[in-house]
């Protein structure tokens, strides 16, 4: 690869050495894709990775050589070239599930365009199980050895895609952007006919409700979820409400949901993302918050309704039509949905929230919070949701009619 087409990666890496064999796997990733050392002289991991921050500094056998390593990556102006028969290592910029699903769909298109290309993925993190839905890719959760790194002809940093720097305030259609920037067509949409499964009957549907997101701006109110489960319990053999076992508000959220009908089960969550993926693939229909599970449905074409608040569904779902959008239409003195925020922000005084919850303009929210306020997150999630989220429950009857009609026309027809 010509030197003029390369430049340093945006991410900074740590180079470390050890003579002792070691293995590493994240707790919410399938054990069969855990990583092992291979006797190399050195290894690299991102400076910001869990491995560097929590494991290496206290490992007696490990010597950290440098925290100032940048990989030579292919500059974006050179992305539109042939990669057939080459060995390409993609640097995954983050492990947010929705963004990584978009990257998987892009990689399906990349593989279809360059079938003889060998693909590796570095820094897949907690999203490793999503990338493992692809065949014949090498997955490096958090580190890669010097020996393994030498096997690749070219390294591509996906954080160079257009819009990635502003993704916290403006969601990006990763599949669409990357396909355009590599000059390749997307693959065909997954089949929504479910012809490979038995046709559901009125009493035979399995409906999944996945209401929790990483931010209170996008998590569905417990009262809204309870009323949705009650409304759908008469149309389904089983309704499953899936919480997130790794979120600190799970117990308070479960308590706020209250008593449920007999054919509605409450699942605390899944240990691995792979288990979550398998659950979603088995559902006949889903009701999902603006979070990773909504995007996971794209992998299989599972039909359902996505409930959106602060973010716009049009960008988040791109060309995918399996999930229909129900958008909060809240209008207030300080904001209107969708405002574009994906996460809580902070004012100069350190107040954490959104425009509507703090009664401030968007300009007053100057940064992402530097501290986690667990009590605030729990209050906004279970007791006092932000206005655009609270608006969902206030107008539930319209949503109920929408979702029941959608099930009748797309699933039970």
mmCIF file of C-alpha atoms in Angstrom:
data_model
loop_
_atom_site.group_PDB
_atom_site.id
_atom_site.type_symbol
_atom_site.label_atom_id
_atom_site.label_comp_id
_atom_site.label_asym_id
_atom_site.label_seq_id
_atom_site.Cartn_x
_atom_site.Cartn_y
_atom_site.Cartn_z
ATOM 1 C CA UNK A 1 0.000 0.000 0.000
ATOM 2 C CA UNK A 2 1.503 3.349 -1.056
ATOM 3 C CA UNK A 3 2.567 5.512 1.875
ATOM 4 C CA UNK A 4 0.711 8.568 0.516
ATOM 5 C CA UNK A 5 -2.605 6.730 0.916
ATOM 6 C CA UNK A 6 -2.014 6.053 4.628
ATOM 7 C CA UNK A 7 -2.297 8.197 7.721
ATOM 8 C CA UNK A 8 -2.466 7.606 11.506
ATOM 9 C CA UNK A 9 -5.613 6.151 13.010
ATOM 10 C CA UNK A 10 -7.831 8.442 15.045
ATOM 11 C CA UNK A 11 -7.778 6.025 17.964
ATOM 12 C CA UNK A 12 -4.710 5.719 20.162
ATOM 13 C CA UNK A 13 -3.461 2.255 21.129
ATOM 14 C CA UNK A 14 -1.407 0.673 23.902
ATOM 15 C CA UNK A 15 1.410 -1.701 23.016
ATOM 16 C CA UNK A 16 2.150 -4.303 25.703
ATOM 17 C CA UNK A 17 4.355 -7.366 26.132
ATOM 18 C CA UNK A 18 4.022 -10.509 28.186
ATOM 19 C CA UNK A 19 5.759 -13.892 28.217
ATOM 20 C CA UNK A 20 2.878 -15.515 30.073
ATOM 21 C CA UNK A 21 -0.023 -17.058 28.117
ATOM 22 C CA UNK A 22 -3.332 -15.306 28.702
ATOM 23 C CA UNK A 23 -6.917 -15.226 27.500
ATOM 24 C CA UNK A 24 -9.621 -12.598 27.677
ATOM 25 C CA UNK A 25 -13.349 -12.505 27.053
ATOM 26 C CA UNK A 26 -15.966 -9.956 27.993
ATOM 27 C CA UNK A 27 -18.710 -11.256 30.331
ATOM 28 C CA UNK A 28 -21.591 -10.490 27.942
ATOM 29 C CA UNK A 29 -19.940 -12.083 24.889
ATOM 30 C CA UNK A 30 -20.189 -15.750 23.898
ATOM 31 C CA UNK A 31 -17.286 -17.751 25.312
ATOM 32 C CA UNK A 32 -16.468 -19.350 21.954
ATOM 33 C CA UNK A 33 -15.112 -16.032 20.644
ATOM 34 C CA UNK A 34 -12.895 -15.233 23.629
ATOM 35 C CA UNK A 35 -9.315 -14.278 22.738
ATOM 36 C CA UNK A 36 -6.058 -16.037 23.577
ATOM 37 C CA UNK A 37 -2.430 -14.995 23.353
ATOM 38 C CA UNK A 38 -0.365 -16.589 20.596
ATOM 39 C CA UNK A 39 3.205 -16.192 21.845
ATOM 40 C CA UNK A 40 3.806 -12.958 19.943
ATOM 41 C CA UNK A 41 6.461 -10.482 20.987
ATOM 42 C CA UNK A 42 3.809 -7.815 21.630
ATOM 43 C CA UNK A 43 0.097 -6.978 21.494
ATOM 44 C CA UNK A 44 -1.934 -3.821 21.019
ATOM 45 C CA UNK A 45 -5.240 -2.674 22.504
ATOM 46 C CA UNK A 46 -7.040 0.658 22.451
ATOM 47 C CA UNK A 47 -6.009 3.014 25.238
ATOM 48 C CA UNK A 48 -9.702 3.426 26.107
ATOM 49 C CA UNK A 49 -10.448 -0.319 26.230
ATOM 50 C CA UNK A 50 -11.468 -2.233 29.328
ATOM 51 C CA UNK A 51 -8.378 -4.399 28.901
ATOM 52 C CA UNK A 52 -6.042 -1.400 29.104
ATOM 53 C CA UNK A 53 -7.902 0.468 31.813
ATOM 54 C CA UNK A 54 -8.681 -2.334 34.272
ATOM 55 C CA UNK A 55 -6.542 -5.395 33.545
ATOM 56 C CA UNK A 56 -3.099 -4.513 32.196
ATOM 57 C CA UNK A 57 -2.033 -1.947 34.848
ATOM 58 C CA UNK A 58 -2.255 -4.578 37.609
ATOM 59 C CA UNK A 59 -1.051 -7.640 35.684
ATOM 60 C CA UNK A 60 2.334 -8.601 37.134
ATOM 61 C CA UNK A 61 3.550 -10.355 33.990
ATOM 62 C CA UNK A 62 2.639 -7.521 31.604
ATOM 63 C CA UNK A 63 4.950 -4.717 30.529
ATOM 64 C CA UNK A 64 3.247 -1.720 28.927
ATOM 65 C CA UNK A 65 5.591 -0.467 26.220
ATOM 66 C CA UNK A 66 3.715 2.612 25.018
ATOM 67 C CA UNK A 67 0.336 4.317 25.239
ATOM 68 C CA UNK A 68 1.055 6.408 22.172
ATOM 69 C CA UNK A 69 0.617 3.972 19.279
ATOM 70 C CA UNK A 70 -1.273 4.945 16.128
ATOM 71 C CA UNK A 71 -1.894 2.436 13.344
ATOM 72 C CA UNK A 72 -1.329 3.322 9.683
ATOM 73 C CA UNK A 73 -4.801 3.256 8.162
ATOM 74 C CA UNK A 74 -6.088 3.746 4.623
ATOM 75 C CA UNK A 75 -7.288 7.334 4.162
ATOM 76 C CA UNK A 76 -10.952 7.702 3.215
ATOM 77 C CA UNK A 77 -10.259 9.156 -0.272
ATOM 78 C CA UNK A 78 -8.800 5.730 -1.142
ATOM 79 C CA UNK A 79 -11.727 3.627 0.104
ATOM 80 C CA UNK A 80 -13.254 3.267 -3.370
ATOM 81 C CA UNK A 81 -10.842 0.694 -4.753
ATOM 82 C CA UNK A 82 -10.910 -3.064 -5.214
ATOM 83 C CA UNK A 83 -10.264 -5.123 -2.078
ATOM 84 C CA UNK A 84 -10.755 -8.506 -3.710
ATOM 85 C CA UNK A 85 -8.204 -11.098 -2.528
ATOM 86 C CA UNK A 86 -6.842 -8.648 0.048
ATOM 87 C CA UNK A 87 -6.753 -9.070 3.824
ATOM 88 C CA UNK A 88 -8.517 -6.109 5.418
ATOM 89 C CA UNK A 89 -8.616 -5.252 9.115
ATOM 90 C CA UNK A 90 -11.433 -2.878 10.060
ATOM 91 C CA UNK A 91 -11.102 -0.809 13.229
ATOM 92 C CA UNK A 92 -14.524 -0.721 14.893
ATOM 93 C CA UNK A 93 -14.884 2.708 16.522
ATOM 94 C CA UNK A 94 -17.399 1.777 19.250
ATOM 95 C CA UNK A 95 -19.559 -1.120 20.396
ATOM 96 C CA UNK A 96 -23.013 0.513 20.452
ATOM 97 C CA UNK A 97 -25.292 -2.269 19.218
ATOM 98 C CA UNK A 98 -27.291 -0.245 16.713
ATOM 99 C CA UNK A 99 -24.225 1.228 15.047
ATOM 100 C CA UNK A 100 -22.602 -2.209 14.897
ATOM 101 C CA UNK A 101 -25.669 -3.753 13.243
ATOM 102 C CA UNK A 102 -25.302 -1.090 10.562
ATOM 103 C CA UNK A 103 -21.646 -2.028 10.195
ATOM 104 C CA UNK A 104 -22.585 -5.714 9.857
ATOM 105 C CA UNK A 105 -25.025 -4.878 7.070
ATOM 106 C CA UNK A 106 -22.267 -2.876 5.377
ATOM 107 C CA UNK A 107 -19.847 -5.792 5.795
ATOM 108 C CA UNK A 108 -22.387 -8.136 4.178
ATOM 109 C CA UNK A 109 -22.369 -5.797 1.186
ATOM 110 C CA UNK A 110 -18.564 -5.567 1.276
ATOM 111 C CA UNK A 111 -18.298 -9.366 1.313
ATOM 112 C CA UNK A 112 -20.791 -9.666 -1.555
ATOM 113 C CA UNK A 113 -18.733 -7.186 -3.604
ATOM 114 C CA UNK A 114 -15.351 -8.711 -2.707
ATOM 115 C CA UNK A 115 -16.060 -12.414 -1.984
ATOM 116 C CA UNK A 116 -12.364 -13.377 -1.908
ATOM 117 C CA UNK A 117 -11.462 -10.690 0.643
ATOM 118 C CA UNK A 118 -10.378 -11.823 4.136
ATOM 119 C CA UNK A 119 -11.982 -9.655 6.831
ATOM 120 C CA UNK A 120 -10.785 -8.954 10.365
ATOM 121 C CA UNK A 121 -12.462 -6.736 12.974
ATOM 122 C CA UNK A 122 -10.615 -5.103 15.860
ATOM 123 C CA UNK A 123 -12.251 -3.648 18.973
ATOM 124 C CA UNK A 124 -15.666 -5.267 18.560
ATOM 125 C CA UNK A 125 -16.119 -5.234 22.354
ATOM 126 C CA UNK A 126 -19.538 -6.106 23.731
ATOM 127 C CA UNK A 127 -20.934 -6.146 20.164
ATOM 128 C CA UNK A 128 -18.767 -9.150 19.218
ATOM 129 C CA UNK A 129 -21.778 -11.483 19.094
ATOM 130 C CA UNK A 130 -23.396 -9.229 16.496
ATOM 131 C CA UNK A 131 -20.359 -9.463 14.224
ATOM 132 C CA UNK A 132 -20.295 -13.222 14.864
ATOM 133 C CA UNK A 133 -23.572 -13.529 12.937
ATOM 134 C CA UNK A 134 -21.310 -13.261 9.869
ATOM 135 C CA UNK A 135 -19.326 -16.248 8.671
ATOM 136 C CA UNK A 136 -15.594 -16.269 7.973
ATOM 137 C CA UNK A 137 -14.589 -13.088 9.793
ATOM 138 C CA UNK A 138 -11.859 -12.840 12.424
ATOM 139 C CA UNK A 139 -13.080 -11.118 15.573
ATOM 140 C CA UNK A 140 -10.650 -9.413 17.924
ATOM 141 C CA UNK A 141 -12.676 -8.215 20.882
ATOM 142 C CA UNK A 142 -10.103 -5.968 22.527
ATOM 143 C CA UNK A 143 -6.579 -6.809 21.351
ATOM 144 C CA UNK A 144 -4.539 -8.140 18.459
ATOM 145 C CA UNK A 145 -1.055 -9.625 18.463
ATOM 146 C CA UNK A 146 1.863 -8.335 16.401
ATOM 147 C CA UNK A 147 1.852 -11.641 14.487
ATOM 148 C CA UNK A 148 -1.848 -11.357 13.660
ATOM 149 C CA UNK A 149 -1.529 -7.706 12.673
ATOM 150 C CA UNK A 150 1.147 -8.511 10.092
ATOM 151 C CA UNK A 151 -1.247 -10.826 8.237
ATOM 152 C CA UNK A 152 -3.392 -7.897 7.040
ATOM 153 C CA UNK A 153 -2.644 -5.969 3.855
ATOM 154 C CA UNK A 154 -4.602 -2.875 4.819
ATOM 155 C CA UNK A 155 -6.240 -1.345 7.910
ATOM 156 C CA UNK A 156 -9.399 0.778 7.634
ATOM 157 C CA UNK A 157 -10.612 2.995 10.465
ATOM 158 C CA UNK A 158 -14.416 3.092 10.303
ATOM 159 C CA UNK A 159 -14.520 6.140 12.580
ATOM 160 C CA UNK A 160 -13.556 8.154 9.506
ATOM 161 C CA UNK A 161 -17.051 7.695 8.067
ATOM 162 C CA UNK A 162 -18.999 10.925 7.555
ATOM 163 C CA UNK A 163 -20.923 11.969 10.651
ATOM 164 C CA UNK A 164 -19.181 9.721 13.176
ATOM 165 C CA UNK A 165 -17.677 12.584 15.173
ATOM 166 C CA UNK A 166 -21.151 13.995 15.883
ATOM 167 C CA UNK A 167 -22.976 10.719 16.473
ATOM 168 C CA UNK A 168 -23.830 11.619 20.104
ATOM 169 C CA UNK A 169 -26.140 14.390 18.900
ATOM 170 C CA UNK A 170 -26.948 13.315 15.346
ATOM 171 C CA UNK A 171 -27.513 9.573 14.651
ATOM 172 C CA UNK A 172 -25.824 8.085 11.600
ATOM 173 C CA UNK A 173 -27.077 5.394 9.208
ATOM 174 C CA UNK A 174 -23.804 3.452 9.315
ATOM 175 C CA UNK A 175 -24.764 0.999 6.582
ATOM 176 C CA UNK A 176 -25.902 3.683 4.158
ATOM 177 C CA UNK A 177 -22.962 6.009 4.783
ATOM 178 C CA UNK A 178 -20.328 3.268 4.482
ATOM 179 C CA UNK A 179 -21.832 1.727 1.351
ATOM 180 C CA UNK A 180 -21.778 5.144 -0.320
ATOM 181 C CA UNK A 181 -18.244 5.929 0.814
ATOM 182 C CA UNK A 182 -16.918 2.552 -0.419
ATOM 183 C CA UNK A 183 -18.961 2.822 -3.624
ATOM 184 C CA UNK A 184 -20.752 -0.518 -3.184
ATOM 185 C CA UNK A 185 -24.468 -1.428 -3.276
ATOM 186 C CA UNK A 186 -26.231 -2.674 -0.131
ATOM 187 C CA UNK A 187 -27.404 -6.272 0.018
ATOM 188 C CA UNK A 188 -31.053 -7.222 -0.407
ATOM 189 C CA UNK A 189 -33.250 -6.700 2.632
ATOM 190 C CA UNK A 190 -33.933 -9.789 4.782
ATOM 191 C CA UNK A 191 -37.072 -11.700 3.861
ATOM 192 C CA UNK A 192 -40.011 -10.563 6.009
ATOM 193 C CA UNK A 193 -42.339 -13.348 4.892
ATOM 194 C CA UNK A 194 -41.140 -15.738 7.618
ATOM 195 C CA UNK A 195 -41.811 -18.580 5.190
ATOM 196 C CA UNK A 196 -39.249 -20.718 7.002
ATOM 197 C CA UNK A 197 -41.380 -20.665 10.170
ATOM 198 C CA UNK A 198 -44.919 -21.825 10.784
ATOM 199 C CA UNK A 199 -47.581 -19.178 10.158
ATOM 200 C CA UNK A 200 -48.773 -17.663 13.422
ATOM 201 C CA UNK A 201 -52.433 -17.807 14.374
ATOM 202 C CA UNK A 202 -54.416 -15.397 16.534
ATOM 203 C CA UNK A 203 -53.575 -17.423 19.636
ATOM 204 C CA UNK A 204 -50.089 -18.424 18.554
ATOM 205 C CA UNK A 205 -48.082 -15.235 18.307
ATOM 206 C CA UNK A 206 -44.896 -14.721 20.292
ATOM 207 C CA UNK A 207 -44.466 -11.001 20.870
ATOM 208 C CA UNK A 208 -41.388 -9.467 22.424
ATOM 209 C CA UNK A 209 -41.348 -6.056 24.115
ATOM 210 C CA UNK A 210 -37.851 -4.617 24.578
ATOM 211 C CA UNK A 211 -38.302 -1.238 26.268
ATOM 212 C CA UNK A 212 -34.921 -0.329 27.738
ATOM 213 C CA UNK A 213 -32.215 1.842 26.205
ATOM 214 C CA UNK A 214 -28.910 3.173 27.511
ATOM 215 C CA UNK A 215 -30.471 6.600 28.049
ATOM 216 C CA UNK A 216 -33.674 7.761 29.798
ATOM 217 C CA UNK A 217 -34.323 9.854 26.694
ATOM 218 C CA UNK A 218 -35.048 6.667 24.747
ATOM 219 C CA UNK A 219 -36.265 4.158 27.363
ATOM 220 C CA UNK A 220 -40.028 3.558 27.274
ATOM 221 C CA UNK A 221 -42.002 4.464 30.437
ATOM 222 C CA UNK A 222 -42.936 1.454 32.627
ATOM 223 C CA UNK A 223 -46.623 2.423 32.551
ATOM 224 C CA UNK A 224 -46.552 2.533 28.743
ATOM 225 C CA UNK A 225 -44.953 -0.916 28.661
ATOM 226 C CA UNK A 226 -47.475 -2.416 31.104
ATOM 227 C CA UNK A 227 -50.393 -1.075 29.080
ATOM 228 C CA UNK A 228 -48.819 -2.351 25.845
ATOM 229 C CA UNK A 229 -48.396 -5.844 27.322
ATOM 230 C CA UNK A 230 -52.011 -5.851 28.487
ATOM 231 C CA UNK A 231 -53.274 -4.679 25.099
ATOM 232 C CA UNK A 232 -51.300 -7.358 23.211
ATOM 233 C CA UNK A 233 -51.838 -10.248 25.631
ATOM 234 C CA UNK A 234 -55.197 -11.039 24.008
ATOM 235 C CA UNK A 235 -53.566 -11.337 20.569
ATOM 236 C CA UNK A 236 -50.640 -13.567 21.544
ATOM 237 C CA UNK A 237 -49.830 -16.943 23.054
ATOM 238 C CA UNK A 238 -46.951 -15.295 24.885
ATOM 239 C CA UNK A 239 -45.775 -11.741 25.443
ATOM 240 C CA UNK A 240 -42.233 -11.371 26.776
ATOM 241 C CA UNK A 241 -40.976 -8.136 28.305
ATOM 242 C CA UNK A 242 -37.174 -8.178 28.213
ATOM 243 C CA UNK A 243 -35.241 -5.901 30.559
ATOM 244 C CA UNK A 244 -31.477 -5.326 30.717
ATOM 245 C CA UNK A 245 -29.662 -7.315 33.383
ATOM 246 C CA UNK A 246 -26.672 -4.959 33.209
ATOM 247 C CA UNK A 247 -28.562 -1.727 33.860
ATOM 248 C CA UNK A 248 -28.782 -0.455 37.415
ATOM 249 C CA UNK A 249 -32.398 0.656 37.039
ATOM 250 C CA UNK A 250 -33.704 -2.816 36.170
ATOM 251 C CA UNK A 251 -35.198 -3.654 39.573
ATOM 252 C CA UNK A 252 -36.891 -0.263 39.978
ATOM 253 C CA UNK A 253 -38.207 -0.508 36.416
ATOM 254 C CA UNK A 254 -39.592 -4.006 37.010
ATOM 255 C CA UNK A 255 -41.336 -2.830 40.176
ATOM 256 C CA UNK A 256 -42.878 0.114 38.328
ATOM 257 C CA UNK A 257 -44.369 -2.199 35.668
ATOM 258 C CA UNK A 258 -46.487 -3.904 38.298
ATOM 259 C CA UNK A 259 -48.817 -6.908 37.900
ATOM 260 C CA UNK A 260 -49.076 -8.496 34.469
ATOM 261 C CA UNK A 261 -51.528 -10.931 32.783
ATOM 262 C CA UNK A 262 -50.764 -14.651 33.012
ATOM 263 C CA UNK A 263 -49.404 -15.037 29.482
ATOM 264 C CA UNK A 264 -46.957 -12.129 29.918
ATOM 265 C CA UNK A 265 -43.501 -13.063 31.169
ATOM 266 C CA UNK A 266 -40.912 -10.647 32.509
ATOM 267 C CA UNK A 267 -37.321 -11.544 31.609
ATOM 268 C CA UNK A 268 -34.602 -9.816 33.607
ATOM 269 C CA UNK A 269 -32.288 -9.870 30.633
ATOM 270 C CA UNK A 270 -29.738 -12.074 28.906
ATOM 271 C CA UNK A 271 -26.167 -12.790 29.900
ATOM 272 C CA UNK A 272 -24.812 -12.331 26.380
ATOM 273 C CA UNK A 273 -25.768 -10.296 23.329
ATOM 274 C CA UNK A 274 -25.834 -13.593 21.446
ATOM 275 C CA UNK A 275 -28.722 -14.786 23.630
ATOM 276 C CA UNK A 276 -30.554 -11.510 22.964
ATOM 277 C CA UNK A 277 -30.016 -11.953 19.213
ATOM 278 C CA UNK A 278 -31.429 -15.503 19.353
ATOM 279 C CA UNK A 279 -34.480 -14.306 21.300
ATOM 280 C CA UNK A 280 -35.264 -11.570 18.780
ATOM 281 C CA UNK A 281 -34.862 -13.969 15.845
ATOM 282 C CA UNK A 282 -37.540 -16.252 17.381
ATOM 283 C CA UNK A 283 -40.215 -13.557 17.777
ATOM 284 C CA UNK A 284 -43.193 -13.147 15.469
ATOM 285 C CA UNK A 285 -43.450 -9.468 16.335
ATOM 286 C CA UNK A 286 -41.671 -6.947 18.558
ATOM 287 C CA UNK A 287 -42.274 -3.600 20.219
ATOM 288 C CA UNK A 288 -38.902 -1.957 20.744
ATOM 289 C CA UNK A 289 -37.440 1.225 22.152
ATOM 290 C CA UNK A 290 -34.900 3.277 20.235
ATOM 291 C CA UNK A 291 -32.016 0.990 21.165
ATOM 292 C CA UNK A 292 -29.874 -1.919 20.027
ATOM 293 C CA UNK A 293 -32.693 -4.512 19.781
ATOM 294 C CA UNK A 294 -34.561 -2.327 17.268
ATOM 295 C CA UNK A 295 -31.523 -2.545 15.006
ATOM 296 C CA UNK A 296 -30.931 -6.256 15.634
ATOM 297 C CA UNK A 297 -34.316 -6.933 14.000
ATOM 298 C CA UNK A 298 -32.740 -5.726 10.724
ATOM 299 C CA UNK A 299 -30.564 -8.838 10.622
ATOM 300 C CA UNK A 300 -33.632 -11.095 10.311
ATOM 301 C CA UNK A 301 -36.470 -8.903 9.040
ATOM 302 C CA UNK A 302 -38.527 -9.378 12.224
ATOM 303 C CA UNK A 303 -41.621 -7.121 11.982
ATOM 304 C CA UNK A 304 -42.688 -4.752 14.707
ATOM 305 C CA UNK A 305 -43.067 -1.221 15.984
ATOM 306 C CA UNK A 306 -40.202 1.017 17.059
ATOM 307 C CA UNK A 307 -41.181 3.697 19.555
ATOM 308 C CA UNK A 308 -39.094 6.860 19.136
ATOM 309 C CA UNK A 309 -38.807 9.932 21.311
ATOM 310 C CA UNK A 310 -35.829 12.305 21.090
ATOM 311 C CA UNK A 311 -34.290 10.774 17.957
ATOM 312 C CA UNK A 312 -35.744 10.502 14.471
ATOM 313 C CA UNK A 313 -36.632 7.046 13.205
ATOM 314 C CA UNK A 314 -36.043 8.049 9.590
ATOM 315 C CA UNK A 315 -32.265 8.210 10.075
ATOM 316 C CA UNK A 316 -32.038 5.309 12.495
ATOM 317 C CA UNK A 317 -33.776 2.789 10.233
ATOM 318 C CA UNK A 318 -32.663 3.989 6.863
ATOM 319 C CA UNK A 319 -33.952 1.682 4.125
ATOM 320 C CA UNK A 320 -35.292 -0.988 6.519
ATOM 321 C CA UNK A 321 -39.074 -1.346 6.635
ATOM 322 C CA UNK A 322 -39.533 -4.307 8.986
ATOM 323 C CA UNK A 323 -39.897 -1.910 11.924
ATOM 324 C CA UNK A 324 -42.589 0.725 11.593
ATOM 325 C CA UNK A 325 -42.065 3.948 13.500
ATOM 326 C CA UNK A 326 -44.224 5.439 16.218
ATOM 327 C CA UNK A 327 -42.745 8.877 16.878
ATOM 328 C CA UNK A 328 -43.505 10.978 19.932
ATOM 329 C CA UNK A 329 -44.995 14.260 18.663
ATOM 330 C CA UNK A 330 -44.395 16.238 21.832
ATOM 331 C CA UNK A 331 -44.242 20.014 21.442
ATOM 332 C CA UNK A 332 -43.155 22.220 24.344
ATOM 333 C CA UNK A 333 -41.745 25.633 25.186
ATOM 334 C CA UNK A 334 -38.130 24.464 25.027
ATOM 335 C CA UNK A 335 -38.122 21.584 22.579
ATOM 336 C CA UNK A 336 -40.046 19.431 20.141
ATOM 337 C CA UNK A 337 -39.608 15.750 19.385
ATOM 338 C CA UNK A 338 -37.489 14.553 17.704
ATOM 339 C CA UNK A 339 -34.865 17.005 18.960
ATOM 340 C CA UNK A 340 -31.866 14.865 17.951
ATOM 341 C CA UNK A 341 -30.383 14.205 21.380
ATOM 342 C CA UNK A 342 -29.444 10.568 21.967
ATOM 343 C CA UNK A 343 -28.093 11.010 25.502
ATOM 344 C CA UNK A 344 -28.519 13.257 28.513
ATOM 345 C CA UNK A 345 -26.406 16.408 28.373
ATOM 346 C CA UNK A 346 -25.079 18.848 30.951
ATOM 347 C CA UNK A 347 -25.192 22.613 31.375
ATOM 348 C CA UNK A 348 -22.192 24.723 32.373
ATOM 349 C CA UNK A 349 -23.410 24.445 35.986
ATOM 350 C CA UNK A 350 -23.381 20.645 35.759
ATOM 351 C CA UNK A 351 -27.148 20.151 35.620
ATOM 352 C CA UNK A 352 -27.903 16.931 33.750
ATOM 353 C CA UNK A 353 -30.919 16.390 31.531
ATOM 354 C CA UNK A 354 -32.417 17.573 28.251
ATOM 355 C CA UNK A 355 -34.043 20.792 27.101
ATOM 356 C CA UNK A 356 -37.509 19.807 28.244
ATOM 357 C CA UNK A 357 -36.523 18.375 31.617
ATOM 358 C CA UNK A 358 -34.296 21.354 32.530
ATOM 359 C CA UNK A 359 -36.335 24.087 30.804
ATOM 360 C CA UNK A 360 -33.337 25.374 28.867
ATOM 361 C CA UNK A 361 -32.454 25.937 25.221
ATOM 362 C CA UNK A 362 -30.323 23.447 23.330
ATOM 363 C CA UNK A 363 -27.425 25.911 23.383
ATOM 364 C CA UNK A 364 -27.349 25.662 27.188
ATOM 365 C CA UNK A 365 -26.491 21.952 27.026
ATOM 366 C CA UNK A 366 -22.782 22.345 26.428
ATOM 367 C CA UNK A 367 -21.365 18.849 27.026
ATOM 368 C CA UNK A 368 -21.950 15.230 27.900
ATOM 369 C CA UNK A 369 -22.018 14.582 31.679
ATOM 370 C CA UNK A 370 -18.665 13.849 33.315
ATOM 371 C CA UNK A 371 -20.285 11.926 36.171
ATOM 372 C CA UNK A 372 -23.004 9.311 36.394
ATOM 373 C CA UNK A 373 -25.938 10.280 38.612
ATOM 374 C CA UNK A 374 -27.615 6.928 39.294
ATOM 375 C CA UNK A 375 -30.472 8.462 41.286
ATOM 376 C CA UNK A 376 -31.263 10.924 38.477
ATOM 377 C CA UNK A 377 -31.215 8.182 35.846
ATOM 378 C CA UNK A 378 -33.586 6.044 37.919
ATOM 379 C CA UNK A 379 -35.966 8.971 38.508
ATOM 380 C CA UNK A 380 -36.060 9.919 34.821
ATOM 381 C CA UNK A 381 -36.514 6.277 33.807
ATOM 382 C CA UNK A 382 -39.195 5.142 36.246
ATOM 383 C CA UNK A 383 -40.832 8.119 37.999
ATOM 384 C CA UNK A 384 -40.532 11.350 36.024
ATOM 385 C CA UNK A 385 -39.641 10.745 32.371
ATOM 386 C CA UNK A 386 -38.592 13.680 30.208
ATOM 387 C CA UNK A 387 -41.536 15.381 28.438
ATOM 388 C CA UNK A 388 -41.299 13.650 25.039
ATOM 389 C CA UNK A 389 -41.129 10.247 26.763
ATOM 390 C CA UNK A 390 -43.953 11.046 29.189
ATOM 391 C CA UNK A 391 -46.018 12.110 26.182
ATOM 392 C CA UNK A 392 -46.168 8.475 25.013
ATOM 393 C CA UNK A 393 -48.277 7.362 27.983
ATOM 394 C CA UNK A 394 -50.558 10.394 27.757
ATOM 395 C CA UNK A 395 -51.491 9.416 24.198
ATOM 396 C CA UNK A 396 -51.469 5.642 24.589
ATOM 397 C CA UNK A 397 -54.860 4.959 22.975
ATOM 398 C CA UNK A 398 -53.612 6.125 19.576
ATOM 399 C CA UNK A 399 -50.544 3.893 19.872
ATOM 400 C CA UNK A 400 -52.666 0.897 20.901
ATOM 401 C CA UNK A 401 -54.795 1.220 17.789
ATOM 402 C CA UNK A 402 -51.711 1.617 15.612
ATOM 403 C CA UNK A 403 -49.937 -1.494 16.880
ATOM 404 C CA UNK A 404 -53.028 -3.721 16.811
ATOM 405 C CA UNK A 405 -53.782 -2.703 13.226
ATOM 406 C CA UNK A 406 -50.172 -3.343 12.223
ATOM 407 C CA UNK A 407 -50.239 -6.864 13.684
ATOM 408 C CA UNK A 408 -53.471 -7.662 11.861
ATOM 409 C CA UNK A 409 -52.260 -6.373 8.495
ATOM 410 C CA UNK A 410 -48.635 -7.534 8.496
ATOM 411 C CA UNK A 411 -48.549 -10.663 10.672
ATOM 412 C CA UNK A 412 -52.023 -12.201 10.825
ATOM 413 C CA UNK A 413 -53.133 -11.471 7.271
#
